PDB file of C-alpha atoms in Angstrom:
ATOM      1  CA  UNK U  23     -29.307 -72.613  22.030  1.00 51.00           C
ATOM      2  CA  UNK U  24     -26.267 -70.277  21.381  1.00 63.00           C
ATOM      3  CA  UNK U  25     -28.087 -69.416  17.958  1.00 66.00           C
ATOM      4  CA  UNK U  26     -31.170 -68.358  19.732  1.00 71.00           C
ATOM      5  CA  UNK U  27     -28.925 -66.024  21.837  1.00 72.00           C
ATOM      6  CA  UNK U  28     -27.180 -64.635  18.916  1.00 63.00           C
ATOM      7  CA  UNK U  29     -30.417 -63.869  17.432  1.00 72.00           C
ATOM      8  CA  UNK U  30     -31.566 -62.185  20.663  1.00 70.00           C
ATOM      9  CA  UNK U  31     -28.395 -60.142  20.661  1.00 61.00           C
ATOM     10  CA  UNK U  32     -28.812 -58.826  17.171  1.00 67.00           C
ATOM     11  CA  UNK U  33     -32.242 -58.164  17.450  1.00 76.00           C
ATOM     12  CA  UNK U  34     -31.588 -56.017  20.396  1.00 69.00           C
ATOM     13  CA  UNK U  35     -28.556 -54.346  19.051  1.00 65.00           C
ATOM     14  CA  UNK U  36     -30.803 -53.654  15.964  1.00 74.00           C
ATOM     15  CA  UNK U  37     -33.547 -52.085  18.163  1.00 79.00           C
ATOM     16  CA  UNK U  38     -31.042 -49.885  19.768  1.00 76.00           C
ATOM     17  CA  UNK U  39     -29.484 -49.107  16.671  1.00 67.00           C
ATOM     18  CA  UNK U  40     -32.958 -47.862  15.465  1.00 62.00           C
ATOM     19  CA  UNK U  41     -33.736 -46.128  18.360  1.00 65.00           C
ATOM     20  CA  UNK U  42     -30.510 -43.939  18.112  1.00 65.00           C
ATOM     21  CA  UNK U  43     -30.866 -43.249  14.649  1.00 58.00           C
ATOM     22  CA  UNK U  44     -34.377 -42.031  14.810  1.00 53.00           C
ATOM     23  CA  UNK U  45     -33.103 -39.790  17.770  1.00 53.00           C
ATOM     24  CA  UNK U  46     -30.566 -38.458  15.588  1.00 52.00           C
ATOM     25  CA  UNK U  47     -32.477 -37.817  12.603  1.00 46.00           C
ATOM     26  CA  UNK U  48     -35.236 -36.095  14.815  1.00 46.00           C
ATOM     27  CA  UNK U  49     -32.393 -33.614  15.963  1.00 48.00           C
ATOM     28  CA  UNK U  50     -31.410 -32.913  12.284  1.00 56.00           C
ATOM     29  CA  UNK U  51     -32.871 -29.435  10.898  1.00 56.00           C
ATOM     30  CA  UNK U  52     -32.938 -27.866   7.585  1.00 63.00           C
ATOM     31  CA  UNK U  53     -30.784 -24.635   7.556  1.00 61.00           C
ATOM     32  CA  UNK U  54     -32.427 -21.592   9.049  1.00 69.00           C
ATOM     33  CA  UNK U  55     -34.476 -23.316  11.198  1.00 82.00           C
ATOM     34  CA  UNK U  56     -34.055 -21.911  14.510  1.00 89.00           C
ATOM     35  CA  UNK U  57     -37.127 -23.607  16.707  1.00 95.00           C
ATOM     36  CA  UNK U  58     -36.337 -23.289  20.224  1.00 96.00           C
ATOM     37  CA  UNK U  59     -34.504 -20.368  19.858  1.00 97.00           C
ATOM     38  CA  UNK U  60     -34.624 -18.477  23.240  1.00 97.00           C
ATOM     39  CA  UNK U  61     -31.926 -15.817  23.630  1.00 97.00           C
ATOM     40  CA  UNK U  62     -31.283 -13.961  26.883  1.00 96.00           C
ATOM     41  CA  UNK U  63     -32.532 -10.103  26.527  1.00 97.00           C
ATOM     42  CA  UNK U  64     -30.732  -6.926  27.890  1.00 97.00           C
ATOM     43  CA  UNK U  65     -33.910  -6.715  30.017  1.00 96.00           C
ATOM     44  CA  UNK U  66     -35.661  -9.541  31.678  1.00 96.00           C
ATOM     45  CA  UNK U  67     -38.932  -8.748  30.204  1.00 96.00           C
ATOM     46  CA  UNK U  68     -41.825 -11.391  31.453  1.00 97.00           C
ATOM     47  CA  UNK U  69     -44.280 -12.161  28.924  1.00 98.00           C
ATOM     48  CA  UNK U  70     -45.902 -14.541  31.519  1.00 98.00           C
ATOM     49  CA  UNK U  71     -46.312 -11.889  33.994  1.00 97.00           C
ATOM     50  CA  UNK U  72     -47.451  -9.062  31.539  1.00 97.00           C
ATOM     51  CA  UNK U  73     -49.534 -10.997  28.942  1.00 98.00           C
ATOM     52  CA  UNK U  74     -50.714 -13.967  31.071  1.00 98.00           C
ATOM     53  CA  UNK U  75     -51.031 -12.839  35.086  1.00 97.00           C
ATOM     54  CA  UNK U  76     -52.046  -9.379  33.693  1.00 96.00           C
ATOM     55  CA  UNK U  77     -53.842 -10.096  30.687  1.00 97.00           C
ATOM     56  CA  UNK U  78     -52.256  -7.490  28.722  1.00 97.00           C
ATOM     57  CA  UNK U  79     -53.084  -7.823  24.748  1.00 96.00           C
ATOM     58  CA  UNK U  80     -50.398  -8.420  22.687  1.00 97.00           C
ATOM     59  CA  UNK U  81     -51.561  -5.350  20.327  1.00 96.00           C
ATOM     60  CA  UNK U  82     -50.861  -2.970  23.154  1.00 96.00           C
ATOM     61  CA  UNK U  83     -47.220  -3.306  23.057  1.00 96.00           C
ATOM     62  CA  UNK U  84     -46.902  -4.527  19.314  1.00 96.00           C
ATOM     63  CA  UNK U  85     -49.231  -2.089  17.771  1.00 94.00           C
ATOM     64  CA  UNK U  86     -47.402  -2.348  14.444  1.00 95.00           C
ATOM     65  CA  UNK U  87     -48.699  -5.493  13.786  1.00 97.00           C
ATOM     66  CA  UNK U  88     -51.928  -4.108  12.779  1.00 95.00           C
ATOM     67  CA  UNK U  89     -50.328  -1.076  10.308  1.00 94.00           C
ATOM     68  CA  UNK U  90     -47.215  -2.665   9.315  1.00 94.00           C
ATOM     69  CA  UNK U  91     -45.456  -5.648   8.167  1.00 94.00           C
ATOM     70  CA  UNK U  92     -43.533  -6.003  11.164  1.00 95.00           C
ATOM     71  CA  UNK U  93     -45.120  -6.071  14.757  1.00 96.00           C
ATOM     72  CA  UNK U  94     -42.366  -4.155  16.055  1.00 93.00           C
ATOM     73  CA  UNK U  95     -40.965  -3.355  19.963  1.00 93.00           C
ATOM     74  CA  UNK U  96     -42.810  -1.257  21.955  1.00 93.00           C
ATOM     75  CA  UNK U  97     -40.789   2.183  22.907  1.00 92.00           C
ATOM     76  CA  UNK U  98     -39.531   2.436  26.189  1.00 92.00           C
ATOM     77  CA  UNK U  99     -42.220   5.188  26.479  1.00 91.00           C
ATOM     78  CA  UNK U 100     -45.155   2.550  26.173  1.00 95.00           C
ATOM     79  CA  UNK U 101     -43.279   0.846  28.926  1.00 96.00           C
ATOM     80  CA  UNK U 102     -43.667   4.010  31.151  1.00 96.00           C
ATOM     81  CA  UNK U 103     -47.286   4.355  30.588  1.00 96.00           C
ATOM     82  CA  UNK U 104     -47.569   1.695  33.559  1.00 96.00           C
ATOM     83  CA  UNK U 105     -43.794   2.123  35.218  1.00 97.00           C
ATOM     84  CA  UNK U 106     -44.011   5.728  36.011  1.00 96.00           C
ATOM     85  CA  UNK U 107     -45.736   4.359  38.907  1.00 94.00           C
ATOM     86  CA  UNK U 108     -45.007   0.643  39.416  1.00 96.00           C
ATOM     87  CA  UNK U 109     -41.312   0.371  40.230  1.00 97.00           C
ATOM     88  CA  UNK U 110     -41.158  -3.231  41.298  1.00 97.00           C
ATOM     89  CA  UNK U 111     -43.189  -6.215  41.730  1.00 94.00           C
ATOM     90  CA  UNK U 112     -46.230  -5.968  43.892  1.00 93.00           C
ATOM     91  CA  UNK U 113     -44.729  -8.534  46.523  1.00 95.00           C
ATOM     92  CA  UNK U 114     -41.804  -6.423  47.005  1.00 96.00           C
ATOM     93  CA  UNK U 115     -44.102  -3.182  47.441  1.00 94.00           C
ATOM     94  CA  UNK U 116     -46.254  -4.733  50.105  1.00 95.00           C
ATOM     95  CA  UNK U 117     -43.281  -6.058  51.820  1.00 96.00           C
ATOM     96  CA  UNK U 118     -41.853  -2.802  52.177  1.00 96.00           C
ATOM     97  CA  UNK U 119     -45.197  -0.858  52.959  1.00 96.00           C
ATOM     98  CA  UNK U 120     -45.648  -3.900  55.975  1.00 97.00           C
ATOM     99  CA  UNK U 121     -42.011  -3.222  57.279  1.00 97.00           C
ATOM    100  CA  UNK U 122     -42.458   0.514  57.230  1.00 97.00           C
ATOM    101  CA  UNK U 123     -45.776   0.342  59.343  1.00 96.00           C
ATOM    102  CA  UNK U 124     -43.692  -2.135  61.989  1.00 96.00           C
ATOM    103  CA  UNK U 125     -41.157   0.577  62.061  1.00 96.00           C
ATOM    104  CA  UNK U 126     -43.262   3.518  62.111  1.00 96.00           C
ATOM    105  CA  UNK U 127     -41.944   5.431  58.897  1.00 96.00           C
ATOM    106  CA  UNK U 128     -42.820   6.085  55.433  1.00 96.00           C
ATOM    107  CA  UNK U 129     -42.253   3.475  52.899  1.00 96.00           C
ATOM    108  CA  UNK U 130     -38.970   3.625  50.841  1.00 96.00           C
ATOM    109  CA  UNK U 131     -38.945   3.648  47.258  1.00 96.00           C
ATOM    110  CA  UNK U 132     -38.542   0.172  46.077  1.00 97.00           C
ATOM    111  CA  UNK U 133     -37.060  -0.326  42.350  1.00 98.00           C
ATOM    112  CA  UNK U 134     -36.499  -3.743  40.829  1.00 97.00           C
ATOM    113  CA  UNK U 135     -32.909  -4.029  39.049  1.00 97.00           C
ATOM    114  CA  UNK U 136     -34.714  -4.907  35.976  1.00 97.00           C
ATOM    115  CA  UNK U 137     -36.812  -1.673  35.957  1.00 97.00           C
ATOM    116  CA  UNK U 138     -33.862   0.344  36.910  1.00 98.00           C
ATOM    117  CA  UNK U 139     -32.170  -0.898  33.394  1.00 97.00           C
ATOM    118  CA  UNK U 140     -35.565   0.734  32.103  1.00 97.00           C
ATOM    119  CA  UNK U 141     -34.994   3.992  33.965  1.00 98.00           C
ATOM    120  CA  UNK U 142     -31.246   3.699  33.269  1.00 97.00           C
ATOM    121  CA  UNK U 143     -32.011   3.612  29.423  1.00 97.00           C
ATOM    122  CA  UNK U 144     -34.443   6.510  29.544  1.00 97.00           C
ATOM    123  CA  UNK U 145     -31.966   8.466  31.421  1.00 97.00           C
ATOM    124  CA  UNK U 146     -34.719   9.614  33.968  1.00 97.00           C
ATOM    125  CA  UNK U 147     -34.723   9.321  37.973  1.00 97.00           C
ATOM    126  CA  UNK U 148     -36.893   6.377  39.375  1.00 96.00           C
ATOM    127  CA  UNK U 149     -37.859   8.882  42.078  1.00 95.00           C
ATOM    128  CA  UNK U 150     -38.855  11.850  40.338  1.00 95.00           C
ATOM    129  CA  UNK U 151     -39.236  10.451  36.714  1.00 95.00           C
ATOM    130  CA  UNK U 152     -37.348  13.483  35.507  1.00 96.00           C
ATOM    131  CA  UNK U 153     -34.450  13.430  32.986  1.00 96.00           C
ATOM    132  CA  UNK U 154     -30.995  13.094  34.900  1.00 97.00           C
ATOM    133  CA  UNK U 155     -28.666  15.945  34.349  1.00 96.00           C
ATOM    134  CA  UNK U 156     -25.940  15.017  31.822  1.00 96.00           C
ATOM    135  CA  UNK U 157     -27.296  11.871  30.720  1.00 96.00           C
ATOM    136  CA  UNK U 158     -28.754  10.931  27.280  1.00 96.00           C
ATOM    137  CA  UNK U 159     -31.252   8.222  26.804  1.00 96.00           C
ATOM    138  CA  UNK U 160     -30.217   4.940  24.962  1.00 95.00           C
ATOM    139  CA  UNK U 161     -32.316   2.445  23.340  1.00 94.00           C
ATOM    140  CA  UNK U 162     -32.484  -0.931  24.548  1.00 95.00           C
ATOM    141  CA  UNK U 163     -30.651  -3.509  22.468  1.00 95.00           C
ATOM    142  CA  UNK U 164     -33.416  -6.119  21.964  1.00 96.00           C
ATOM    143  CA  UNK U 165     -32.527  -9.577  20.410  1.00 96.00           C
ATOM    144  CA  UNK U 166     -34.742 -10.302  17.648  1.00 95.00           C
ATOM    145  CA  UNK U 167     -36.129 -13.906  17.943  1.00 96.00           C
ATOM    146  CA  UNK U 168     -38.373 -14.561  15.239  1.00 96.00           C
ATOM    147  CA  UNK U 169     -36.620 -14.273  11.731  1.00 94.00           C
ATOM    148  CA  UNK U 170     -37.227 -15.226   7.976  1.00 93.00           C
ATOM    149  CA  UNK U 171     -34.814 -15.119   5.191  1.00 92.00           C
ATOM    150  CA  UNK U 172     -34.474 -11.943   3.031  1.00 92.00           C
ATOM    151  CA  UNK U 173     -36.070 -13.525   0.154  1.00 94.00           C
ATOM    152  CA  UNK U 174     -39.371 -13.835   2.173  1.00 96.00           C
ATOM    153  CA  UNK U 175     -42.105 -11.452   2.512  1.00 96.00           C
ATOM    154  CA  UNK U 176     -43.973 -11.490   5.611  1.00 96.00           C
ATOM    155  CA  UNK U 177     -46.978  -9.176   6.586  1.00 97.00           C
ATOM    156  CA  UNK U 178     -48.330  -8.895   9.764  1.00 97.00           C
ATOM    157  CA  UNK U 179     -51.196  -6.631   8.894  1.00 97.00           C
ATOM    158  CA  UNK U 180     -52.921  -9.162   6.892  1.00 95.00           C
ATOM    159  CA  UNK U 181     -53.054 -11.882   9.374  1.00 97.00           C
ATOM    160  CA  UNK U 182     -54.150  -9.796  12.247  1.00 97.00           C
ATOM    161  CA  UNK U 183     -56.657  -8.156   9.980  1.00 96.00           C
ATOM    162  CA  UNK U 184     -57.925 -12.186   9.125  1.00 96.00           C
ATOM    163  CA  UNK U 185     -58.137 -13.035  12.780  1.00 96.00           C
ATOM    164  CA  UNK U 186     -55.134 -15.060  13.124  1.00 97.00           C
ATOM    165  CA  UNK U 187     -54.022 -15.039  17.023  1.00 97.00           C
ATOM    166  CA  UNK U 188     -50.200 -14.201  17.889  1.00 97.00           C
ATOM    167  CA  UNK U 189     -50.239 -17.550  19.419  1.00 97.00           C
ATOM    168  CA  UNK U 190     -50.972 -19.459  15.982  1.00 96.00           C
ATOM    169  CA  UNK U 191     -47.432 -18.730  15.018  1.00 97.00           C
ATOM    170  CA  UNK U 192     -45.735 -17.688  18.276  1.00 97.00           C
ATOM    171  CA  UNK U 193     -46.912 -20.011  20.665  1.00 97.00           C
ATOM    172  CA  UNK U 194     -48.549 -19.300  24.168  1.00 98.00           C
ATOM    173  CA  UNK U 195     -46.223 -16.438  25.035  1.00 98.00           C
ATOM    174  CA  UNK U 196     -48.278 -15.785  27.653  1.00 98.00           C
ATOM    175  CA  UNK U 197     -46.835 -18.553  29.528  1.00 98.00           C
ATOM    176  CA  UNK U 198     -43.250 -17.708  28.528  1.00 98.00           C
ATOM    177  CA  UNK U 199     -41.098 -16.163  30.866  1.00 97.00           C
ATOM    178  CA  UNK U 200     -38.462 -15.709  28.155  1.00 97.00           C
ATOM    179  CA  UNK U 201     -39.802 -15.953  24.563  1.00 97.00           C
ATOM    180  CA  UNK U 202     -38.674 -18.530  22.492  1.00 97.00           C
ATOM    181  CA  UNK U 203     -39.551 -19.723  18.877  1.00 98.00           C
ATOM    182  CA  UNK U 204     -42.062 -22.359  18.890  1.00 97.00           C
ATOM    183  CA  UNK U 205     -42.360 -23.390  15.147  1.00 96.00           C
ATOM    184  CA  UNK U 206     -39.889 -23.843  12.292  1.00 96.00           C
ATOM    185  CA  UNK U 207     -41.215 -21.031  10.375  1.00 95.00           C
ATOM    186  CA  UNK U 208     -40.216 -23.088   7.365  1.00 95.00           C
ATOM    187  CA  UNK U 209     -42.365 -22.896   3.944  1.00 95.00           C
ATOM    188  CA  UNK U 210     -44.094 -26.138   4.361  1.00 96.00           C
ATOM    189  CA  UNK U 211     -45.471 -24.728   7.806  1.00 97.00           C
ATOM    190  CA  UNK U 212     -46.591 -21.805   6.395  1.00 97.00           C
ATOM    191  CA  UNK U 213     -48.255 -23.398   3.147  1.00 97.00           C
ATOM    192  CA  UNK U 214     -49.920 -26.149   5.349  1.00 98.00           C
ATOM    193  CA  UNK U 215     -51.411 -23.667   7.254  1.00 98.00           C
ATOM    194  CA  UNK U 216     -52.862 -21.670   4.550  1.00 98.00           C
ATOM    195  CA  UNK U 217     -54.333 -24.937   2.822  1.00 98.00           C
ATOM    196  CA  UNK U 218     -56.024 -25.515   6.378  1.00 97.00           C
ATOM    197  CA  UNK U 219     -57.466 -22.344   6.988  1.00 98.00           C
ATOM    198  CA  UNK U 220     -58.663 -22.302   3.456  1.00 98.00           C
ATOM    199  CA  UNK U 221     -60.935 -25.227   4.449  1.00 97.00           C
ATOM    200  CA  UNK U 222     -61.764 -24.371   7.852  1.00 96.00           C
ATOM    201  CA  UNK U 223     -61.689 -20.755   7.844  1.00 97.00           C
ATOM    202  CA  UNK U 224     -60.139 -18.281  10.928  1.00 97.00           C
ATOM    203  CA  UNK U 225     -62.189 -17.645  13.848  1.00 92.00           C
ATOM    204  CA  UNK U 226     -65.373 -19.069  12.065  1.00 93.00           C
ATOM    205  CA  UNK U 227     -64.760 -16.994   8.964  1.00 96.00           C
ATOM    206  CA  UNK U 228     -64.113 -17.945   5.520  1.00 97.00           C
ATOM    207  CA  UNK U 229     -60.805 -16.735   4.009  1.00 97.00           C
ATOM    208  CA  UNK U 230     -58.606 -16.999   0.978  1.00 96.00           C
ATOM    209  CA  UNK U 231     -55.083 -17.511   2.151  1.00 97.00           C
ATOM    210  CA  UNK U 232     -52.987 -17.473  -1.380  1.00 97.00           C
ATOM    211  CA  UNK U 233     -50.948 -20.448  -2.006  1.00 96.00           C
ATOM    212  CA  UNK U 234     -49.065 -18.339  -5.088  1.00 96.00           C
ATOM    213  CA  UNK U 235     -45.436 -18.269  -4.625  1.00 96.00           C
ATOM    214  CA  UNK U 236     -45.207 -14.454  -5.509  1.00 95.00           C
ATOM    215  CA  UNK U 237     -47.211 -13.695  -2.649  1.00 95.00           C
ATOM    216  CA  UNK U 238     -44.327 -14.406  -0.280  1.00 96.00           C
ATOM    217  CA  UNK U 239     -41.634 -14.446  -2.600  1.00 95.00           C
ATOM    218  CA  UNK U 240     -41.238 -11.527  -5.066  1.00 82.00           C
TER     219      UNK U 240
END
């Protein structure tokens, strides 16, 4: 009887050890793998709101992806195409309009704290959208999320031209309040994608995605 108990205890201990080991091994990453990286930004831009709820196209802001290696960060002036007139979330603006009607006055200008950071960076008044005297514009110090080593050459142009969606590499950014790195961006991940699309095509089109080392390393 005691022999059975010892066997059971050893079996349970072995299973627990194997489970813990598997968990630890799953957490091991190759150096340079920043999957899950989700840094805070100087201005809390919501991709969920802009790309998701409002349906803005990725290339409207990241137009560099069509003509450059880099997708790039949109200039603050691009933001101002909308935010010259939109100074806060619709709910906050509507609440102020309703309150102004009840109090029989003109609505006050509502400026969200995050958009105030945009106007501060541009050194403009949210009331008039004119430059503030004695103030100089300053760039917004965005934190880059998706990085590859210096010895890797990646070009957005070819991928966009082939019909590869942004989500294929960057994940469902339209659902993200704060953007994070979804994929490993390791060489094997890229190579496997090239092999797959050479067999299945991209968006119904046949493609030839290079498997030659010098395409990405030269």
